[in-house]
């Protein structure tokens, strides 16, 4: 991939919505799969009362819209301003208590685990049923859309085309349900009564446009106990954390049409 194409994929621009400044991809097709669209706001005429405490809105009790869910609340129920990285907001934005809790949890992923995924780690990589493996560096692309594998050869796997992901662990009883936590996969917290569930590898399946069936890929961390192994374990745990994000929310959140946005902006200018 040429540097010109890479730059085009990673290009961003600053835009202003009625909810605040957003740093979004210059080309929508290259948006992050972790991203969420801004929600369509509940029209003012449809919410005469706070949708949390049922307080009636009047001249003194103003209504506010949560930037994450789009519902109407009084100031008491929607007073928190929290970073909302999945919608690309530059500054913290107003959210209801329920949404603020979710956004706080996601902020940890963006501040910690995402940096680990972007930095990458070294693995033994095996495709399909091949008995041969290749040492490669695996990392998330800057626009978060691809897994990049670099060694003697180069592969790009689009995140949106990955159908299944399974973290492989050691010290975990066979058949135990996948209840790993980020801490347990790092080996710093027991994953079960049987002991630690430190991540040792990852198996994933993905589809390739124009090809039939799915391709299986296995990443295995090295056996040495040096910094490379620790980095690989941290990368696997971060990937597991990414998998726990609410993917269906990203898929099902409706985009705001141009006409709808124009109408909504009228409401926002009046009552924020």
Short mmCIF file of C-alpha atoms in Angstrom, two decimals:
data_model
loop_
_atom_site.label_atom_id
_atom_site.label_comp_id
_atom_site.label_asym_id
_atom_site.label_seq_id
_atom_site.Cartn_x
_atom_site.Cartn_y
_atom_site.Cartn_z
CA UNK A 1 0.00 0.00 0.00
CA UNK A 2 1.45 3.36 -1.04
CA UNK A 3 1.98 6.17 1.46
CA UNK A 4 -0.45 8.30 -0.57
CA UNK A 5 -3.23 5.73 -0.18
CA UNK A 6 -2.45 5.32 3.52
CA UNK A 7 -2.59 9.08 4.05
CA UNK A 8 -5.95 9.24 2.27
CA UNK A 9 -7.32 6.46 4.47
CA UNK A 10 -6.19 8.17 7.67
CA UNK A 11 -7.12 11.76 6.72
CA UNK A 12 -9.45 13.57 9.13
CA UNK A 13 -11.29 16.87 9.23
CA UNK A 14 -12.78 19.04 11.96
CA UNK A 15 -16.53 19.59 11.66
CA UNK A 16 -19.04 21.39 13.84
CA UNK A 17 -22.36 19.79 14.69
CA UNK A 18 -24.96 21.31 16.97
CA UNK A 19 -23.65 19.03 19.72
CA UNK A 20 -20.04 20.17 19.44
CA UNK A 21 -16.81 19.86 17.46
CA UNK A 22 -16.02 16.47 15.95
CA UNK A 23 -12.83 15.14 14.36
CA UNK A 24 -14.18 12.78 11.71
CA UNK A 25 -12.65 10.81 8.80
CA UNK A 26 -12.35 12.91 5.66
CA UNK A 27 -13.79 9.99 3.73
CA UNK A 28 -16.79 8.36 5.41
CA UNK A 29 -15.91 4.96 3.95
CA UNK A 30 -12.77 4.93 6.11
CA UNK A 31 -14.55 5.54 9.41
CA UNK A 32 -13.70 3.43 12.46
CA UNK A 33 -15.84 0.30 13.03
CA UNK A 34 -15.90 1.33 16.70
CA UNK A 35 -17.67 4.58 15.81
CA UNK A 36 -21.28 5.55 16.45
CA UNK A 37 -23.47 7.91 14.45
CA UNK A 38 -25.03 10.87 16.23
CA UNK A 39 -28.56 9.88 17.29
CA UNK A 40 -31.68 11.58 16.05
CA UNK A 41 -33.04 13.70 18.88
CA UNK A 42 -36.52 13.14 20.28
CA UNK A 43 -38.53 16.15 19.00
CA UNK A 44 -39.37 18.75 21.65
CA UNK A 45 -43.11 18.37 21.08
CA UNK A 46 -42.88 14.66 21.94
CA UNK A 47 -41.24 15.13 25.34
CA UNK A 48 -43.16 17.52 27.62
CA UNK A 49 -41.56 15.83 30.66
CA UNK A 50 -38.12 14.56 31.65
CA UNK A 51 -37.76 11.01 30.39
CA UNK A 52 -36.01 10.02 33.63
CA UNK A 53 -37.71 11.72 36.59
CA UNK A 54 -40.94 12.84 34.85
CA UNK A 55 -40.48 16.49 35.83
CA UNK A 56 -42.59 18.75 33.63
CA UNK A 57 -40.67 21.18 31.45
CA UNK A 58 -41.54 24.86 31.68
CA UNK A 59 -39.87 28.25 31.40
CA UNK A 60 -37.67 27.57 34.45
CA UNK A 61 -37.11 23.84 33.91
CA UNK A 62 -35.42 23.54 30.55
CA UNK A 63 -35.00 20.35 28.59
CA UNK A 64 -31.68 18.99 27.43
CA UNK A 65 -30.90 16.24 24.95
CA UNK A 66 -28.40 13.51 25.72
CA UNK A 67 -25.80 13.54 22.94
CA UNK A 68 -25.52 9.75 23.00
CA UNK A 69 -29.13 8.51 23.08
CA UNK A 70 -30.99 11.65 21.90
CA UNK A 71 -33.64 11.52 24.65
CA UNK A 72 -34.90 14.56 26.64
CA UNK A 73 -34.00 15.20 30.26
CA UNK A 74 -34.03 17.96 32.83
CA UNK A 75 -30.72 19.47 33.86
CA UNK A 76 -30.54 17.33 37.01
CA UNK A 77 -30.84 14.09 35.02
CA UNK A 78 -28.52 15.18 32.20
CA UNK A 79 -25.85 17.33 33.80
CA UNK A 80 -22.72 15.25 33.20
CA UNK A 81 -20.32 16.18 30.43
CA UNK A 82 -18.34 13.10 29.49
CA UNK A 83 -15.94 12.30 26.61
CA UNK A 84 -17.73 10.50 23.79
CA UNK A 85 -14.88 9.21 21.65
CA UNK A 86 -17.04 6.80 19.65
CA UNK A 87 -18.82 9.79 18.09
CA UNK A 88 -15.50 11.60 17.56
CA UNK A 89 -16.33 14.59 19.79
CA UNK A 90 -13.29 16.72 20.59
CA UNK A 91 -14.63 17.88 23.98
CA UNK A 92 -16.81 16.19 26.64
CA UNK A 93 -20.53 16.44 25.83
CA UNK A 94 -23.75 16.39 27.84
CA UNK A 95 -25.09 12.90 28.55
CA UNK A 96 -27.73 11.29 30.74
CA UNK A 97 -26.58 9.20 33.71
CA UNK A 98 -27.09 5.87 31.94
CA UNK A 99 -25.16 6.88 28.83
CA UNK A 100 -22.44 8.62 30.85
CA UNK A 101 -21.72 5.35 32.65
CA UNK A 102 -21.24 3.52 29.35
CA UNK A 103 -19.09 6.31 27.92
CA UNK A 104 -16.87 6.31 31.01
CA UNK A 105 -16.21 2.58 30.52
CA UNK A 106 -15.44 3.08 26.83
CA UNK A 107 -13.05 5.93 27.64
CA UNK A 108 -10.77 3.42 29.36
CA UNK A 109 -10.58 1.42 26.14
CA UNK A 110 -9.66 4.50 24.09
CA UNK A 111 -7.13 5.76 26.65
CA UNK A 112 -5.41 2.42 27.29
CA UNK A 113 -6.26 -0.64 25.20
CA UNK A 114 -6.57 1.16 21.86
CA UNK A 115 -3.02 2.46 22.19
CA UNK A 116 -1.81 -1.11 22.74
CA UNK A 117 -3.64 -2.32 19.61
CA UNK A 118 -2.18 0.49 17.51
CA UNK A 119 1.35 -0.22 18.75
CA UNK A 120 1.11 -3.88 17.77
CA UNK A 121 2.85 -7.04 18.98
CA UNK A 122 4.76 -10.01 17.57
CA UNK A 123 3.05 -13.38 17.00
CA UNK A 124 3.50 -16.69 15.24
CA UNK A 125 0.81 -16.52 12.55
CA UNK A 126 -0.85 -19.56 10.98
CA UNK A 127 -3.44 -19.43 8.19
CA UNK A 128 -6.06 -22.15 7.83
CA UNK A 129 -4.84 -25.72 8.35
CA UNK A 130 -1.28 -24.95 7.33
CA UNK A 131 1.46 -26.51 9.46
CA UNK A 132 3.74 -23.58 8.73
CA UNK A 133 3.71 -20.43 10.81
CA UNK A 134 5.38 -17.08 10.20
CA UNK A 135 6.63 -14.53 12.70
CA UNK A 136 4.71 -11.31 12.08
CA UNK A 137 3.88 -8.03 13.77
CA UNK A 138 0.12 -7.62 14.15
CA UNK A 139 -1.38 -4.19 14.81
CA UNK A 140 -4.53 -2.19 14.30
CA UNK A 141 -4.38 0.38 11.50
CA UNK A 142 -4.48 4.07 12.41
CA UNK A 143 -8.06 4.38 11.16
CA UNK A 144 -8.98 1.27 13.20
CA UNK A 145 -10.49 -0.48 10.19
CA UNK A 146 -7.85 -3.14 9.52
CA UNK A 147 -5.66 -5.68 11.24
CA UNK A 148 -2.24 -5.32 9.63
CA UNK A 149 0.14 -8.31 9.57
CA UNK A 150 3.74 -7.60 8.61
CA UNK A 151 6.57 -10.09 8.21
CA UNK A 152 8.10 -11.63 5.10
CA UNK A 153 4.63 -11.06 3.64
CA UNK A 154 1.92 -8.47 4.31
CA UNK A 155 -1.80 -8.94 4.97
CA UNK A 156 -4.68 -6.58 5.69
CA UNK A 157 -7.85 -7.93 7.28
CA UNK A 158 -10.84 -5.63 7.50
CA UNK A 159 -12.30 -5.58 11.01
CA UNK A 160 -15.86 -5.50 9.62
CA UNK A 161 -15.24 -8.82 7.85
CA UNK A 162 -14.17 -10.69 11.00
CA UNK A 163 -16.99 -13.04 11.98
CA UNK A 164 -15.64 -14.79 15.09
CA UNK A 165 -12.87 -14.10 17.59
CA UNK A 166 -11.74 -16.52 20.30
CA UNK A 167 -9.02 -15.75 22.83
CA UNK A 168 -6.85 -18.80 23.56
CA UNK A 169 -5.73 -19.13 27.18
CA UNK A 170 -3.67 -21.33 29.44
CA UNK A 171 -4.60 -22.38 32.97
CA UNK A 172 -8.31 -22.32 32.18
CA UNK A 173 -10.46 -25.45 32.66
CA UNK A 174 -11.56 -27.01 29.32
CA UNK A 175 -15.12 -26.15 28.39
CA UNK A 176 -15.27 -23.19 30.77
CA UNK A 177 -17.43 -20.39 29.42
CA UNK A 178 -15.72 -17.35 27.92
CA UNK A 179 -15.90 -15.13 31.01
CA UNK A 180 -12.42 -13.67 30.77
CA UNK A 181 -11.77 -10.15 31.96
CA UNK A 182 -9.06 -7.81 30.76
CA UNK A 183 -7.13 -8.27 34.02
CA UNK A 184 -7.39 -12.07 34.00
CA UNK A 185 -6.11 -12.30 30.41
CA UNK A 186 -3.04 -10.34 31.44
CA UNK A 187 -2.44 -13.01 34.07
CA UNK A 188 -2.82 -10.45 36.87
CA UNK A 189 -6.16 -11.70 38.15
CA UNK A 190 -7.57 -15.25 38.49
CA UNK A 191 -9.93 -16.08 35.66
CA UNK A 192 -11.61 -18.84 37.63
CA UNK A 193 -11.15 -21.06 40.65
CA UNK A 194 -8.84 -23.18 38.50
CA UNK A 195 -6.21 -20.44 38.25
CA UNK A 196 -5.12 -17.71 35.91
CA UNK A 197 -6.45 -17.44 32.36
CA UNK A 198 -3.51 -15.68 30.75
CA UNK A 199 -3.96 -15.09 27.03
CA UNK A 200 -1.62 -17.15 24.84
CA UNK A 201 -3.12 -16.59 21.43
CA UNK A 202 -6.17 -15.78 19.35
CA UNK A 203 -8.17 -17.60 16.70
CA UNK A 204 -10.36 -15.64 14.31
CA UNK A 205 -12.37 -16.24 11.17
CA UNK A 206 -12.94 -13.67 8.45
CA UNK A 207 -14.33 -13.36 4.96
CA UNK A 208 -12.58 -11.93 1.93
CA UNK A 209 -14.60 -9.96 -0.67
CA UNK A 210 -14.97 -12.04 -3.82
CA UNK A 211 -13.94 -15.29 -2.12
CA UNK A 212 -16.15 -18.14 -0.94
CA UNK A 213 -16.25 -19.33 2.65
CA UNK A 214 -14.24 -18.07 5.59
CA UNK A 215 -10.53 -18.00 6.33
CA UNK A 216 -9.17 -19.00 9.72
CA UNK A 217 -6.23 -17.22 11.27
CA UNK A 218 -4.37 -18.14 14.45
CA UNK A 219 -2.06 -15.84 16.40
CA UNK A 220 0.21 -17.43 18.99
CA UNK A 221 2.35 -15.51 21.46
CA UNK A 222 5.99 -16.57 21.77
CA UNK A 223 7.07 -18.86 24.60
CA UNK A 224 9.79 -16.58 25.95
CA UNK A 225 9.07 -14.59 29.09
CA UNK A 226 10.65 -11.36 27.90
CA UNK A 227 9.09 -8.01 27.03
CA UNK A 228 7.91 -9.34 23.65
CA UNK A 229 5.73 -11.99 25.32
CA UNK A 230 4.30 -9.45 27.76
CA UNK A 231 3.50 -7.10 24.88
CA UNK A 232 1.77 -9.91 22.97
CA UNK A 233 -0.30 -10.85 26.02
CA UNK A 234 -1.32 -7.22 26.52
CA UNK A 235 -2.30 -6.96 22.84
CA UNK A 236 -4.50 -10.07 23.05
CA UNK A 237 -6.20 -8.77 26.19
CA UNK A 238 -6.80 -5.41 24.50
CA UNK A 239 -8.33 -7.17 21.48
CA UNK A 240 -10.66 -9.04 23.81
CA UNK A 241 -11.63 -5.71 25.40
CA UNK A 242 -12.39 -4.29 21.95
CA UNK A 243 -14.63 -7.27 21.25
CA UNK A 244 -16.72 -6.47 24.33
CA UNK A 245 -17.73 -3.06 22.99
CA UNK A 246 -21.41 -2.92 22.09
CA UNK A 247 -21.02 -3.72 18.38
CA UNK A 248 -24.78 -3.92 17.75
CA UNK A 249 -25.20 -0.39 19.02
CA UNK A 250 -22.77 0.79 16.37
CA UNK A 251 -24.60 -1.18 13.69
CA UNK A 252 -28.14 -0.22 14.68
CA UNK A 253 -27.73 3.46 15.55
CA UNK A 254 -29.59 5.29 12.76
CA UNK A 255 -27.80 7.91 10.70
CA UNK A 256 -29.40 11.35 10.67
CA UNK A 257 -30.69 12.33 7.27
CA UNK A 258 -29.94 15.80 5.90
CA UNK A 259 -33.58 16.82 6.26
CA UNK A 260 -33.86 15.33 9.74
CA UNK A 261 -30.67 17.05 10.84
CA UNK A 262 -31.99 20.38 9.67
CA UNK A 263 -35.20 19.97 11.68
CA UNK A 264 -33.36 18.76 14.75
CA UNK A 265 -30.96 21.67 14.65
CA UNK A 266 -33.93 23.99 15.01
CA UNK A 267 -34.82 22.29 18.30
CA UNK A 268 -31.22 22.31 19.48
CA UNK A 269 -30.73 26.01 18.93
CA UNK A 270 -33.67 26.71 21.19
CA UNK A 271 -33.23 24.39 24.15
CA UNK A 272 -29.86 22.57 23.77
#
